[in-house]
Amino acid sequence: MGQVRTVAAVTTRTPWIYVLPALVALFLLLPSLYPEASTGGADILERYGAENYMETSRRLQQWRDDGVDGELVALEERALEALGRAREATDDKAFFRAAADYENVTLALVERGVWEDDELFMRANSLNVVRIAGLAEPVVYTAVGELPALPYLAFVYEQVPWLLWVGTPCLVAVAGVLSRTNGRLLALGPCQVVGSLGSGLFSGLLSWAMVMGAFVLAALVVAARGGWGDPAYPAVFVQGDRLETLGCADVLLRASAVILALSLFVGMLVEAAFSPVGDGRVPAAVVAVFALLPMVVGHDGAPWAPWSYVHVAQTAGVCAYFNGGSLSETPQAFPLALTVLFGWVTGLSVLALVGNALRRTNRL
């Protein structure tokens, strides 16, 4: 543990490792500087206005004239009635009850094969409104400035460049490496087998803690203006052929878990790059190329590779009012990401342990 304490003391006193977490906080807070920017919520509310009412009325008449199945006609009549109630609603709860009724009819029509080309995305958009209507205080935020802290972060964190998720643990780990007199973390401390492993894990945990600190800072700034919001505010999105329905707090917890796994992986990869085996070094360049391959062949090109999951929002999910496409081509991207990333962390940990054991044996 002496090695880990030494690494901790050096890295936490290295000021330049805080640059990237500061940039994460900047990207998270940047949208709040434009409070009038649209969230897409106004488009949601327009779905229940006069234009859609007239369009639904025309479609209903067309279906009657064409002799469409009576069950479909009855559903469209219910949709028109719900739109009428939404237009006449005098308070938010009445409006959202009517909106939810309309969207439930839409879901029923989708189940019966209407609009099957966009079935998954129409279901996602309709379920979003149904989930909002089920909140204790249903609301659609039309501008960024209206968003409370938890929904705000779940809406905007996808704007953080993926390089920051990876760069932060890389900087922390490299800071430890560069601070050693012999250029290696592995030469420190009395326990060189376990201590090496601890150094890589410490680098990952420290970088994750700094990124989470950026999230907390952004949350506090936004909460001071608009409160914390409902942690159950819906996040409905599509991954591959799978529809995910979560709350904004769930999305943020998933994002935290993916960032943790990425941070540990990068910390252990840097550690492996400086791990000697016998008279040479672990061929970390080969390991890195193998891991980086998906950056060449595409984000979803190799689900076994950790760099396929550097786009955290695509893996963990986001809050958005409209779904125009899949966040990821991989269904179950979140559990798969954790399995792959922690699998690599385990493999690199074994590599570090074996390398240090061989080194220690050669010295005896």
CSV table of C-alpha atoms in Angstrom, one decimal:
chain,number,residue,atom,x,y,z
A,1,MET,CA,0.0,0.0,0.0
A,2,GLY,CA,3.0,2.3,0.3
A,3,GLN,CA,3.2,2.5,-3.5
A,4,VAL,CA,-0.4,3.5,-3.8
A,5,ARG,CA,0.0,6.2,-1.1
A,6,THR,CA,3.0,7.6,-3.0
A,7,VAL,CA,1.1,7.6,-6.3
A,8,ALA,CA,-1.8,9.3,-4.6
A,9,ALA,CA,0.4,12.0,-3.0
A,10,VAL,CA,2.1,12.8,-6.3
A,11,THR,CA,-0.8,12.7,-8.6
A,12,THR,CA,-3.1,14.8,-6.4
A,13,ARG,CA,-0.3,17.5,-6.3
A,14,THR,CA,0.0,17.6,-10.1
A,15,PRO,CA,-2.1,20.6,-11.2
A,16,TRP,CA,-2.4,19.8,-14.9
A,17,ILE,CA,-4.4,16.6,-14.3
A,18,TYR,CA,-7.4,18.9,-13.3
A,19,VAL,CA,-7.5,20.6,-16.7
A,20,LEU,CA,-9.7,17.9,-18.3
A,21,PRO,CA,-12.2,17.6,-15.5
A,22,ALA,CA,-12.5,21.4,-15.6
A,23,LEU,CA,-13.4,21.1,-19.3
A,24,VAL,CA,-16.0,18.4,-18.5
A,25,ALA,CA,-17.6,20.9,-16.0
A,26,LEU,CA,-17.4,23.6,-18.7
A,27,PHE,CA,-19.2,21.5,-21.3
A,28,LEU,CA,-21.8,20.5,-18.8
A,29,LEU,CA,-22.5,24.1,-17.9
A,30,LEU,CA,-22.2,25.6,-21.4
A,31,PRO,CA,-25.8,25.0,-22.4
A,32,SER,CA,-27.0,26.8,-19.2
A,33,LEU,CA,-25.5,30.0,-20.7
A,34,TYR,CA,-28.1,29.9,-23.4
A,35,PRO,CA,-31.3,29.5,-21.3
A,36,GLU,CA,-33.6,30.3,-24.2
A,37,ALA,CA,-32.2,27.4,-26.3
A,38,SER,CA,-34.9,24.9,-27.3
A,39,THR,CA,-35.2,21.4,-25.8
A,40,GLY,CA,-37.6,20.2,-28.4
A,41,GLY,CA,-40.4,20.4,-25.9
A,42,ALA,CA,-42.4,23.0,-27.8
A,43,ASP,CA,-42.7,20.5,-30.7
A,44,ILE,CA,-44.2,18.0,-28.2
A,45,LEU,CA,-46.9,20.5,-27.2
A,46,GLU,CA,-47.7,21.3,-30.8
A,47,ARG,CA,-48.7,17.7,-31.3
A,48,TYR,CA,-51.9,18.5,-29.4
A,49,GLY,CA,-52.7,21.8,-31.2
A,50,ALA,CA,-55.1,22.7,-34.0
A,51,GLU,CA,-53.0,21.5,-36.8
A,52,ASN,CA,-52.8,17.9,-35.6
A,53,TYR,CA,-56.5,18.0,-34.6
A,54,MET,CA,-57.4,18.9,-38.2
A,55,GLU,CA,-55.0,16.3,-39.7
A,56,THR,CA,-56.5,13.6,-37.4
A,57,SER,CA,-60.0,14.7,-38.4
A,58,ARG,CA,-59.2,14.4,-42.1
A,59,ARG,CA,-57.5,11.0,-41.7
A,60,LEU,CA,-60.5,9.8,-39.7
A,61,GLN,CA,-62.9,10.9,-42.5
A,62,GLN,CA,-60.6,9.3,-45.1
A,63,TRP,CA,-60.6,6.0,-43.2
A,64,ARG,CA,-64.4,6.1,-43.0
A,65,ASP,CA,-64.7,6.8,-46.8
A,66,ASP,CA,-62.2,4.0,-47.6
A,67,GLY,CA,-64.0,1.5,-45.4
A,68,VAL,CA,-61.0,0.9,-43.1
A,69,ASP,CA,-61.4,-1.7,-40.4
A,70,GLY,CA,-63.9,-0.5,-37.8
A,71,GLU,CA,-61.6,-1.1,-34.9
A,72,LEU,CA,-59.0,1.3,-36.4
A,73,VAL,CA,-61.7,3.9,-37.0
A,74,ALA,CA,-62.9,3.6,-33.4
A,75,LEU,CA,-59.3,4.2,-32.2
A,76,GLU,CA,-58.9,7.2,-34.4
A,77,GLU,CA,-62.2,8.6,-33.0
A,78,ARG,CA,-60.7,8.2,-29.5
A,79,ALA,CA,-57.6,10.0,-30.7
A,80,LEU,CA,-59.6,12.9,-32.1
A,81,GLU,CA,-61.7,13.1,-28.8
A,82,ALA,CA,-58.5,13.2,-26.8
A,83,LEU,CA,-57.0,15.9,-28.9
A,84,GLY,CA,-60.2,17.9,-28.4
A,85,ARG,CA,-59.9,17.6,-24.6
A,86,ALA,CA,-56.2,18.6,-24.7
A,87,ARG,CA,-57.1,21.8,-26.6
A,88,GLU,CA,-59.8,22.6,-24.1
A,89,ALA,CA,-57.9,21.7,-20.9
A,90,THR,CA,-57.7,24.5,-18.3
A,91,ASP,CA,-54.8,23.1,-16.2
A,92,ASP,CA,-51.7,21.0,-16.8
A,93,LYS,CA,-53.0,17.8,-15.3
A,94,ALA,CA,-56.1,17.8,-17.5
A,95,PHE,CA,-53.9,18.6,-20.5
A,96,PHE,CA,-51.5,15.8,-19.9
A,97,ARG,CA,-54.2,13.3,-19.1
A,98,ALA,CA,-55.7,14.0,-22.5
A,99,ALA,CA,-52.2,13.9,-24.1
A,100,ALA,CA,-51.6,10.5,-22.5
A,101,ASP,CA,-54.9,9.2,-23.8
A,102,TYR,CA,-54.0,10.4,-27.3
A,103,GLU,CA,-50.6,8.7,-27.1
A,104,ASN,CA,-52.0,5.5,-25.8
A,105,VAL,CA,-54.3,5.4,-28.8
A,106,THR,CA,-51.2,6.0,-31.0
A,107,LEU,CA,-49.5,3.0,-29.3
A,108,ALA,CA,-52.6,0.9,-30.0
A,109,LEU,CA,-52.5,1.9,-33.7
A,110,VAL,CA,-48.8,1.1,-33.9
A,111,GLU,CA,-49.5,-2.3,-32.4
A,112,ARG,CA,-52.0,-2.9,-35.2
A,113,GLY,CA,-49.5,-2.2,-37.9
A,114,VAL,CA,-50.3,1.5,-38.6
A,115,TRP,CA,-47.1,3.5,-39.4
A,116,GLU,CA,-45.0,0.3,-39.1
A,117,ASP,CA,-42.0,1.9,-40.9
A,118,ASP,CA,-41.4,4.1,-37.8
A,119,GLU,CA,-42.9,1.7,-35.2
A,120,LEU,CA,-40.1,1.7,-32.7
A,121,PHE,CA,-39.5,5.5,-32.7
A,122,MET,CA,-43.2,6.3,-32.6
A,123,ARG,CA,-43.6,4.0,-29.6
A,124,ALA,CA,-40.6,5.8,-28.0
A,125,ASN,CA,-42.0,9.2,-28.5
A,126,SER,CA,-45.5,8.3,-27.4
A,127,LEU,CA,-44.2,6.5,-24.3
A,128,ASN,CA,-42.2,9.6,-23.4
A,129,VAL,CA,-45.4,11.6,-23.1
A,130,VAL,CA,-47.3,8.9,-21.3
A,131,ARG,CA,-44.5,8.7,-18.7
A,132,ILE,CA,-44.5,12.5,-18.3
A,133,ALA,CA,-48.2,12.5,-17.8
A,134,GLY,CA,-47.8,9.9,-15.0
A,135,LEU,CA,-45.5,12.2,-12.9
A,136,ALA,CA,-46.8,13.9,-9.8
A,137,GLU,CA,-46.2,17.2,-11.5
A,138,PRO,CA,-46.3,16.6,-15.3
A,139,VAL,CA,-44.3,19.2,-17.3
A,140,VAL,CA,-42.7,19.6,-20.6
A,141,TYR,CA,-39.6,21.9,-20.6
A,142,THR,CA,-39.5,24.0,-23.7
A,143,ALA,CA,-36.2,25.8,-23.0
A,144,VAL,CA,-32.9,24.8,-21.4
A,145,GLY,CA,-33.4,27.5,-18.8
A,146,GLU,CA,-36.5,25.7,-17.5
A,147,LEU,CA,-34.7,22.4,-16.8
A,148,PRO,CA,-33.9,21.5,-13.2
A,149,ALA,CA,-30.6,19.9,-12.3
A,150,LEU,CA,-31.2,16.2,-12.8
A,151,PRO,CA,-33.1,16.4,-16.1
A,152,TYR,CA,-30.7,19.1,-17.3
A,153,LEU,CA,-27.7,16.8,-16.8
A,154,ALA,CA,-29.4,13.9,-18.5
A,155,PHE,CA,-30.3,16.1,-21.4
A,156,VAL,CA,-26.9,17.8,-22.0
A,157,TYR,CA,-24.1,15.4,-20.8
A,158,GLU,CA,-24.0,13.8,-24.3
A,159,GLN,CA,-22.4,17.1,-25.5
A,160,VAL,CA,-19.2,16.3,-23.6
A,161,PRO,CA,-16.6,15.0,-26.1
A,162,TRP,CA,-15.7,11.4,-25.7
A,163,LEU,CA,-12.0,12.4,-25.6
A,164,LEU,CA,-12.6,13.9,-22.1
A,165,TRP,CA,-14.0,10.7,-20.7
A,166,VAL,CA,-10.8,8.9,-21.9
A,167,GLY,CA,-8.3,11.7,-21.6
A,168,THR,CA,-8.9,12.4,-17.9
A,169,PRO,CA,-7.9,8.9,-16.6
A,170,CYS,CA,-5.0,8.9,-19.1
A,171,LEU,CA,-3.7,12.1,-17.7
A,172,VAL,CA,-4.0,11.0,-14.2
A,173,ALA,CA,-2.2,7.7,-14.9
A,174,VAL,CA,0.5,9.4,-17.0
A,175,ALA,CA,1.1,11.9,-14.1
A,176,GLY,CA,2.0,9.0,-11.8
A,177,VAL,CA,4.3,7.5,-14.5
A,178,LEU,CA,6.1,10.7,-15.2
A,179,SER,CA,6.6,11.5,-11.5
A,180,ARG,CA,8.7,8.4,-10.9
A,181,THR,CA,12.5,8.7,-10.9
A,182,ASN,CA,12.8,5.6,-13.1
A,183,GLY,CA,9.7,6.4,-15.2
A,184,ARG,CA,7.7,3.5,-13.9
A,185,LEU,CA,5.0,3.1,-11.3
A,186,LEU,CA,6.1,-0.4,-10.6
A,187,ALA,CA,9.4,0.5,-8.9
A,188,LEU,CA,7.7,2.1,-5.9
A,189,GLY,CA,6.9,0.7,-2.5
A,190,PRO,CA,7.7,-2.5,-0.7
A,191,CYS,CA,4.8,-4.5,-2.2
A,192,GLN,CA,5.6,-4.5,-5.9
A,193,VAL,CA,3.1,-7.2,-6.9
A,194,VAL,CA,-0.1,-5.8,-5.3
A,195,GLY,CA,1.1,-2.2,-5.3
A,196,SER,CA,1.3,-2.1,-9.1
A,197,LEU,CA,-2.3,-3.2,-9.4
A,198,GLY,CA,-3.3,-0.7,-6.8
A,199,SER,CA,-1.6,2.2,-8.7
A,200,GLY,CA,-3.6,1.5,-11.9
A,201,LEU,CA,-6.9,1.2,-10.0
A,202,PHE,CA,-6.2,4.3,-8.0
A,203,SER,CA,-5.5,6.3,-11.2
A,204,GLY,CA,-8.9,5.1,-12.5
A,205,LEU,CA,-10.8,5.8,-9.3
A,206,LEU,CA,-9.2,9.3,-8.9
A,207,SER,CA,-10.1,10.3,-12.4
A,208,TRP,CA,-13.6,9.0,-12.1
A,209,ALA,CA,-14.0,11.0,-8.8
A,210,MET,CA,-12.8,14.2,-10.5
A,211,VAL,CA,-15.3,13.7,-13.4
A,212,MET,CA,-18.1,13.0,-10.9
A,213,GLY,CA,-17.0,16.2,-9.1
A,214,ALA,CA,-17.6,18.1,-12.4
A,215,PHE,CA,-21.1,16.6,-12.6
A,216,VAL,CA,-21.8,17.6,-9.0
A,217,LEU,CA,-20.6,21.1,-9.6
A,218,ALA,CA,-22.8,21.5,-12.6
A,219,ALA,CA,-25.8,20.1,-10.8
A,220,LEU,CA,-25.3,22.5,-7.9
A,221,VAL,CA,-25.1,25.5,-10.2
A,222,VAL,CA,-28.2,24.5,-12.1
A,223,ALA,CA,-30.1,23.5,-8.9
A,224,ALA,CA,-29.4,26.9,-7.4
A,225,ARG,CA,-31.5,28.3,-10.3
A,226,GLY,CA,-34.2,25.7,-10.9
A,227,GLY,CA,-34.1,23.1,-8.2
A,228,TRP,CA,-33.2,19.4,-8.6
A,229,GLY,CA,-36.3,18.2,-10.5
A,230,ASP,CA,-37.9,14.8,-10.5
A,231,PRO,CA,-35.4,11.9,-10.6
A,232,ALA,CA,-38.1,9.8,-12.4
A,233,TYR,CA,-38.4,12.4,-15.3
A,234,PRO,CA,-38.5,10.0,-18.2
A,235,ALA,CA,-35.7,9.1,-20.5
A,236,VAL,CA,-37.0,7.0,-23.4
A,237,PHE,CA,-34.6,6.0,-26.1
A,238,VAL,CA,-33.8,3.3,-28.7
A,239,GLN,CA,-30.7,1.1,-28.8
A,240,GLY,CA,-30.6,-1.3,-31.7
A,241,ASP,CA,-34.0,-2.9,-31.9
A,242,ARG,CA,-34.7,-2.4,-28.1
A,243,LEU,CA,-36.7,0.4,-26.5
A,244,GLU,CA,-35.4,1.5,-23.1
A,245,THR,CA,-37.6,3.4,-20.6
A,246,LEU,CA,-35.8,4.9,-17.7
A,247,GLY,CA,-35.7,7.9,-15.4
A,248,CYS,CA,-33.2,10.8,-15.7
A,249,ALA,CA,-31.5,9.7,-12.4
A,250,ASP,CA,-31.2,6.1,-13.9
A,251,VAL,CA,-29.5,7.5,-16.9
A,252,LEU,CA,-27.0,9.5,-14.8
A,253,LEU,CA,-26.2,6.5,-12.6
A,254,ARG,CA,-25.6,4.4,-15.8
A,255,ALA,CA,-23.4,7.1,-17.2
A,256,SER,CA,-21.4,7.1,-13.9
A,257,ALA,CA,-20.9,3.4,-14.1
A,258,VAL,CA,-19.7,3.5,-17.7
A,259,ILE,CA,-17.3,6.3,-16.9
A,260,LEU,CA,-16.0,4.4,-13.9
A,261,ALA,CA,-15.4,1.3,-16.0
A,262,LEU,CA,-13.7,3.4,-18.7
A,263,SER,CA,-11.5,5.1,-16.2
A,264,LEU,CA,-10.4,1.9,-14.6
A,265,PHE,CA,-9.6,0.4,-18.0
A,266,VAL,CA,-7.5,3.4,-19.1
A,267,GLY,CA,-5.7,3.5,-15.7
A,268,MET,CA,-4.8,-0.2,-16.0
A,269,LEU,CA,-3.8,0.1,-19.7
A,270,VAL,CA,-1.3,2.8,-18.8
A,271,GLU,CA,-0.1,0.7,-15.9
A,272,ALA,CA,0.4,-2.3,-18.3
A,273,ALA,CA,2.3,-0.1,-20.7
A,274,PHE,CA,5.0,0.4,-18.1
A,275,SER,CA,5.0,-3.1,-16.7
A,276,PRO,CA,8.2,-5.0,-17.4
A,277,VAL,CA,8.1,-8.8,-18.0
A,278,GLY,CA,11.5,-10.4,-17.6
A,279,ASP,CA,14.1,-8.3,-19.3
A,280,GLY,CA,11.5,-6.6,-21.6
A,281,ARG,CA,8.2,-4.8,-21.3
A,282,VAL,CA,4.6,-6.0,-21.8
A,283,PRO,CA,3.8,-5.3,-25.5
A,284,ALA,CA,1.4,-2.7,-24.6
A,285,ALA,CA,1.4,-1.2,-28.1
A,286,VAL,CA,-0.1,-4.5,-29.4
A,287,VAL,CA,-2.7,-4.4,-26.6
A,288,ALA,CA,-3.5,-0.7,-27.4
A,289,VAL,CA,-3.9,-1.3,-31.1
A,290,PHE,CA,-6.1,-4.3,-30.4
A,291,ALA,CA,-8.3,-2.2,-28.1
A,292,LEU,CA,-8.3,0.8,-30.5
A,293,LEU,CA,-9.4,-1.2,-33.5
A,294,PRO,CA,-13.0,-0.1,-33.3
A,295,MET,CA,-12.0,3.5,-33.6
A,296,VAL,CA,-10.9,2.6,-37.2
A,297,VAL,CA,-13.7,0.2,-38.1
A,298,GLY,CA,-16.5,2.2,-36.5
A,299,HIS,CA,-18.2,2.7,-33.1
A,300,ASP,CA,-20.2,-0.5,-33.2
A,301,GLY,CA,-17.8,-2.5,-35.2
A,302,ALA,CA,-16.4,-4.6,-32.4
A,303,PRO,CA,-18.5,-5.1,-29.3
A,304,TRP,CA,-15.6,-6.9,-27.5
A,305,ALA,CA,-13.4,-3.9,-27.6
A,306,PRO,CA,-13.4,-1.3,-24.8
A,307,TRP,CA,-13.1,1.7,-27.2
A,308,SER,CA,-16.5,0.8,-28.6
A,309,TYR,CA,-18.0,2.3,-25.5
A,310,VAL,CA,-16.2,5.7,-25.2
A,311,HIS,CA,-19.4,7.4,-26.4
A,312,VAL,CA,-20.9,7.3,-23.0
A,313,ALA,CA,-24.3,8.8,-23.8
A,314,GLN,CA,-24.9,6.3,-26.6
A,315,THR,CA,-24.2,3.5,-24.1
A,316,ALA,CA,-25.9,4.8,-21.0
A,317,GLY,CA,-28.8,6.7,-22.6
A,318,VAL,CA,-30.1,10.3,-22.6
A,319,CYS,CA,-33.2,12.3,-22.0
A,320,ALA,CA,-34.7,13.6,-25.2
A,321,TYR,CA,-38.2,14.5,-26.3
A,322,PHE,CA,-37.9,13.0,-29.8
A,323,ASN,CA,-36.2,9.8,-31.0
A,324,GLY,CA,-35.2,10.1,-34.6
A,325,GLY,CA,-32.7,7.2,-34.6
A,326,SER,CA,-31.0,4.6,-32.4
A,327,LEU,CA,-28.4,5.9,-29.8
A,328,SER,CA,-26.5,2.7,-30.5
A,329,GLU,CA,-26.7,-0.1,-33.0
A,330,THR,CA,-26.1,-2.5,-30.1
A,331,PRO,CA,-29.1,-3.7,-28.0
A,332,GLN,CA,-28.4,-4.0,-24.3
A,333,ALA,CA,-25.4,-1.7,-24.9
A,334,PHE,CA,-25.1,-0.8,-21.2
A,335,PRO,CA,-24.7,-4.3,-19.6
A,336,LEU,CA,-22.5,-5.3,-22.5
A,337,ALA,CA,-20.3,-2.3,-22.0
A,338,LEU,CA,-19.8,-3.0,-18.3
A,339,THR,CA,-19.1,-6.7,-19.1
A,340,VAL,CA,-16.5,-5.8,-21.7
A,341,LEU,CA,-14.8,-3.0,-19.8
A,342,PHE,CA,-14.6,-4.7,-16.5
A,343,GLY,CA,-13.4,-7.8,-18.3
A,344,TRP,CA,-10.5,-5.8,-19.8
A,345,VAL,CA,-9.8,-4.3,-16.4
A,346,THR,CA,-9.6,-7.8,-14.9
A,347,GLY,CA,-7.3,-9.0,-17.8
A,348,LEU,CA,-5.0,-6.0,-17.4
A,349,SER,CA,-4.9,-6.5,-13.7
A,350,VAL,CA,-3.8,-10.1,-14.1
A,351,LEU,CA,-1.2,-8.9,-16.6
A,352,ALA,CA,0.2,-6.4,-14.1
A,353,LEU,CA,0.3,-9.0,-11.4
A,354,VAL,CA,2.1,-11.6,-13.6
A,355,GLY,CA,4.5,-9.0,-14.9
A,356,ASN,CA,5.4,-7.8,-11.4
A,357,ALA,CA,5.7,-11.3,-10.1
A,358,LEU,CA,8.1,-12.2,-12.9
A,359,ARG,CA,10.1,-9.1,-12.2
A,360,ARG,CA,10.3,-9.8,-8.5
A,361,THR,CA,11.3,-13.4,-9.2
A,362,ASN,CA,14.1,-12.3,-11.5
A,363,ARG,CA,15.5,-10.0,-8.8
A,364,LEU,CA,15.7,-12.7,-6.2
